[in-house]
Coordinates of N, CA and C in Angstrom, one line a residue:
M1 N -17.9 -12.9 -29.0 CA -17.2 -11.4 -28.7 C -15.6 -11.8 -29.1
T2 N -14.9 -11.1 -29.7 CA -13.4 -11.4 -29.8 C -12.8 -10.3 -29.2
V3 N -11.8 -11.0 -28.4 CA -10.6 -10.1 -27.6 C -9.8 -9.5 -28.6
S4 N -9.4 -8.4 -28.9 CA -8.3 -7.8 -29.7 C -7.0 -8.0 -28.8
P5 N -5.8 -8.1 -29.8 CA -4.7 -8.6 -29.2 C -4.1 -7.5 -28.2
R6 N -4.7 -6.0 -28.5 CA -4.1 -5.2 -27.6 C -4.7 -5.0 -26.2
S7 N -6.2 -5.5 -26.2 CA -6.8 -5.6 -24.9 C -6.1 -6.7 -24.0
A8 N -5.7 -7.7 -24.7 CA -5.3 -8.9 -24.1 C -3.9 -8.5 -23.3
D9 N -3.2 -7.9 -24.1 CA -1.7 -7.4 -23.8 C -1.9 -6.5 -22.4
D10 N -2.8 -5.7 -22.5 CA -3.2 -4.6 -21.6 C -3.5 -5.4 -20.2
R11 N -4.3 -6.3 -20.2 CA -4.7 -7.1 -19.1 C -3.4 -8.0 -18.4
D12 N -2.7 -8.7 -19.4 CA -1.4 -9.2 -18.8 C -0.8 -8.3 -18.2
L13 N -0.3 -7.0 -18.7 CA 0.3 -5.6 -18.1 C -0.1 -5.7 -16.5
S14 N -1.4 -5.5 -16.7 CA -2.3 -5.2 -15.6 C -2.1 -6.2 -14.5
L15 N -2.2 -7.5 -14.7 CA -1.8 -8.7 -14.0 C -0.5 -8.6 -13.4
L16 N 0.5 -8.2 -14.3 CA 2.0 -8.2 -13.9 C 1.9 -7.3 -12.9
A17 N 1.3 -6.0 -13.2 CA 1.5 -4.9 -12.4 C 0.8 -5.0 -10.8
H18 N -0.2 -6.0 -10.9 CA -0.9 -6.1 -9.6 C 0.0 -7.1 -8.9
H19 N 0.7 -8.2 -9.7 CA 1.5 -9.2 -8.9 C 2.7 -8.5 -8.4
Q20 N 3.4 -7.6 -9.1 CA 4.5 -6.8 -8.6 C 4.4 -6.0 -7.5
Y21 N 3.0 -5.3 -7.3 CA 2.5 -4.6 -6.1 C 2.4 -5.5 -5.0
F22 N 1.8 -6.4 -5.0 CA 1.4 -7.5 -3.9 C 2.8 -8.0 -3.3
R23 N 3.8 -8.4 -4.3 CA 5.0 -8.7 -4.1 C 5.8 -7.9 -3.3
A24 N 5.5 -6.4 -3.7 CA 6.5 -5.4 -3.1 C 5.9 -5.2 -1.4
I25 N 4.5 -5.1 -1.6 CA 4.1 -4.9 -0.1 C 4.4 -6.2 1.2
K26 N 4.7 -7.4 0.3 CA 4.9 -8.4 1.5 C 6.3 -8.1 2.1
S27 N 7.2 -7.4 1.6 CA 8.5 -6.9 2.0 C 8.7 -5.9 2.9
V28 N 7.4 -5.2 3.2 CA 7.5 -4.0 4.1 C 7.9 -4.6 5.5
V29 N 8.7 -3.8 6.0 CA 9.1 -4.0 7.2 C 8.4 -3.2 8.3
R30 N 7.6 -4.0 9.4 CA 6.8 -3.5 10.4 C 7.7 -2.5 11.0
L31 N 6.8 -1.5 11.4 CA 7.5 -0.5 12.4 C 7.3 -1.2 14.2
S32 N 8.3 -1.1 14.8 CA 8.1 -1.3 16.1 C 6.8 -0.3 17.0
P33 N 6.5 -0.5 18.0 CA 5.5 0.0 18.8 C 6.1 1.7 18.9
E34 N 7.4 1.4 19.4 CA 8.1 2.6 19.5 C 8.2 3.6 18.5
Q35 N 8.6 2.9 17.4 CA 8.7 3.8 16.0 C 7.4 4.5 15.5
E36 N 6.1 3.3 15.7 CA 4.9 3.9 15.3 C 4.6 5.2 16.3
Q37 N 4.9 5.1 17.6 CA 4.4 6.0 18.2 C 5.2 7.2 17.8
A38 N 6.3 7.3 17.8 CA 7.2 8.5 17.2 C 6.6 8.9 15.8
C39 N 6.2 8.1 15.1 CA 5.7 8.5 13.7 C 4.6 9.3 14.0
F40 N 3.6 8.8 14.6 CA 2.3 9.5 15.3 C 2.5 10.8 15.8
E41 N 3.6 11.0 16.8 CA 4.0 12.1 17.4 C 4.4 13.2 16.5
Q42 N 5.3 12.9 15.5 CA 5.8 13.6 14.6 C 4.7 14.2 13.5
L43 N 3.9 13.4 13.1 CA 2.9 13.7 12.4 C 1.8 14.9 13.2
A44 N 1.6 14.6 14.4 CA 0.7 15.4 15.2 C 1.3 16.8 15.4
A45 N 2.6 16.7 15.7 CA 3.4 18.0 15.8 C 3.4 18.9 14.6
G46 N 3.5 18.2 13.2 CA 3.8 18.9 12.4 C 2.6 18.9 11.3
K47 N 1.3 18.6 11.6 CA 0.3 18.6 10.9 C -0.4 20.0 10.4
A48 N -0.2 20.8 11.3 CA -0.7 22.3 10.7 C -0.4 22.5 9.2
D49 N 1.1 22.5 9.1 CA 1.7 23.0 8.1 C 2.5 21.8 7.4
L50 N 2.3 20.6 7.7 CA 2.5 19.4 7.1 C 4.3 19.7 7.0
T51 N 5.0 19.8 7.8 CA 6.4 20.0 7.9 C 7.1 18.5 6.9
P52 N 8.2 18.9 6.6 CA 9.0 17.6 5.9 C 9.0 16.3 6.8
L53 N 9.3 16.6 8.3 CA 9.2 15.8 9.2 C 8.0 15.0 9.5
A54 N 7.0 15.7 9.3 CA 5.5 15.1 9.4 C 5.1 14.3 8.1
R55 N 5.5 15.0 7.0 CA 5.2 14.2 5.8 C 6.0 13.0 5.8
Q56 N 7.1 13.2 5.9 CA 8.0 11.6 5.8 C 7.4 10.5 7.0
A57 N 6.9 11.3 8.2 CA 6.4 10.0 9.2 C 4.9 9.6 8.6
R58 N 4.2 10.5 7.9 CA 2.9 9.8 7.4 C 3.0 9.2 6.3
E59 N 4.0 9.3 5.5 CA 4.4 8.2 4.3 C 5.0 6.9 4.9
R60 N 5.6 7.0 5.9 CA 6.1 5.8 6.6 C 4.9 4.9 7.2
L61 N 4.0 5.7 8.2 CA 2.9 4.9 8.4 C 2.1 4.3 7.1
V62 N 1.7 5.4 6.1 CA 1.0 4.5 5.1 C 1.6 3.4 4.5
E63 N 2.9 3.4 4.5 CA 3.6 2.3 3.9 C 3.7 1.2 4.8
T64 N 3.6 1.3 5.9 CA 3.5 0.3 7.2 C 2.2 -0.5 7.0
Y65 N 1.2 0.3 7.0 CA -0.1 -0.2 7.0 C -0.7 -0.9 5.9
Q66 N 0.1 -0.5 4.7 CA -0.9 -1.0 3.3 C -0.9 -2.4 3.4
P67 N -0.2 -3.5 3.8 CA -0.2 -4.8 3.9 C -1.7 -5.2 4.6
L68 N -1.7 -4.4 5.7 CA -3.4 -4.6 6.6 C -4.3 -4.2 5.6
V69 N -4.2 -3.2 5.1 CA -5.4 -2.6 4.3 C -5.9 -3.6 3.0
V70 N -4.8 -3.9 2.5 CA -5.0 -5.1 1.4 C -5.4 -6.3 1.9
H71 N -4.8 -6.8 2.8 CA -5.3 -8.1 3.5 C -7.0 -7.9 4.0
I72 N -7.3 -6.7 4.6 CA -9.0 -6.6 4.9 C -9.6 -6.3 3.4
A73 N -9.1 -5.4 2.3 CA -9.9 -5.3 1.4 C -10.1 -6.5 0.4
R74 N -9.1 -7.7 0.3 CA -9.4 -8.9 0.0 C -10.5 -9.8 0.0
R75 N -11.2 -9.2 1.4 CA -12.3 -9.9 1.7 C -13.3 -9.5 1.0
Y76 N -13.4 -8.2 0.4 CA -14.5 -7.5 0.0 C -14.3 -7.5 -1.8
V77 N -13.7 -8.2 -2.2 CA -13.2 -8.0 -3.7 C -14.1 -9.0 -4.3
C78 N -14.8 -8.7 -5.3 CA -15.7 -9.6 -6.2 C -15.1 -10.1 -7.6
Y79 N -15.0 -11.1 -7.6 CA -14.2 -11.8 -8.7 C -15.2 -12.3 -9.7
C80 N -15.9 -11.3 -10.4 CA -17.2 -11.6 -11.2 C -16.9 -11.6 -12.6

């Protein structure tokens, strides 16, 4: 089976994108317990209509927990 140059380039770009993503999530600054609690409270208060403040709190929580999710998910990755 021959691999075309285009698919090899795509694979290289994909690996580069993965590498950049994993580097970026390593630099995420964790929230303090007080900041985290404030985000959860803002999210709960604006959850019905997802106010801009609630949306911002949700995005911050998602960004903060991304490294943990990746860490756990790596246990289940199959390198077949």
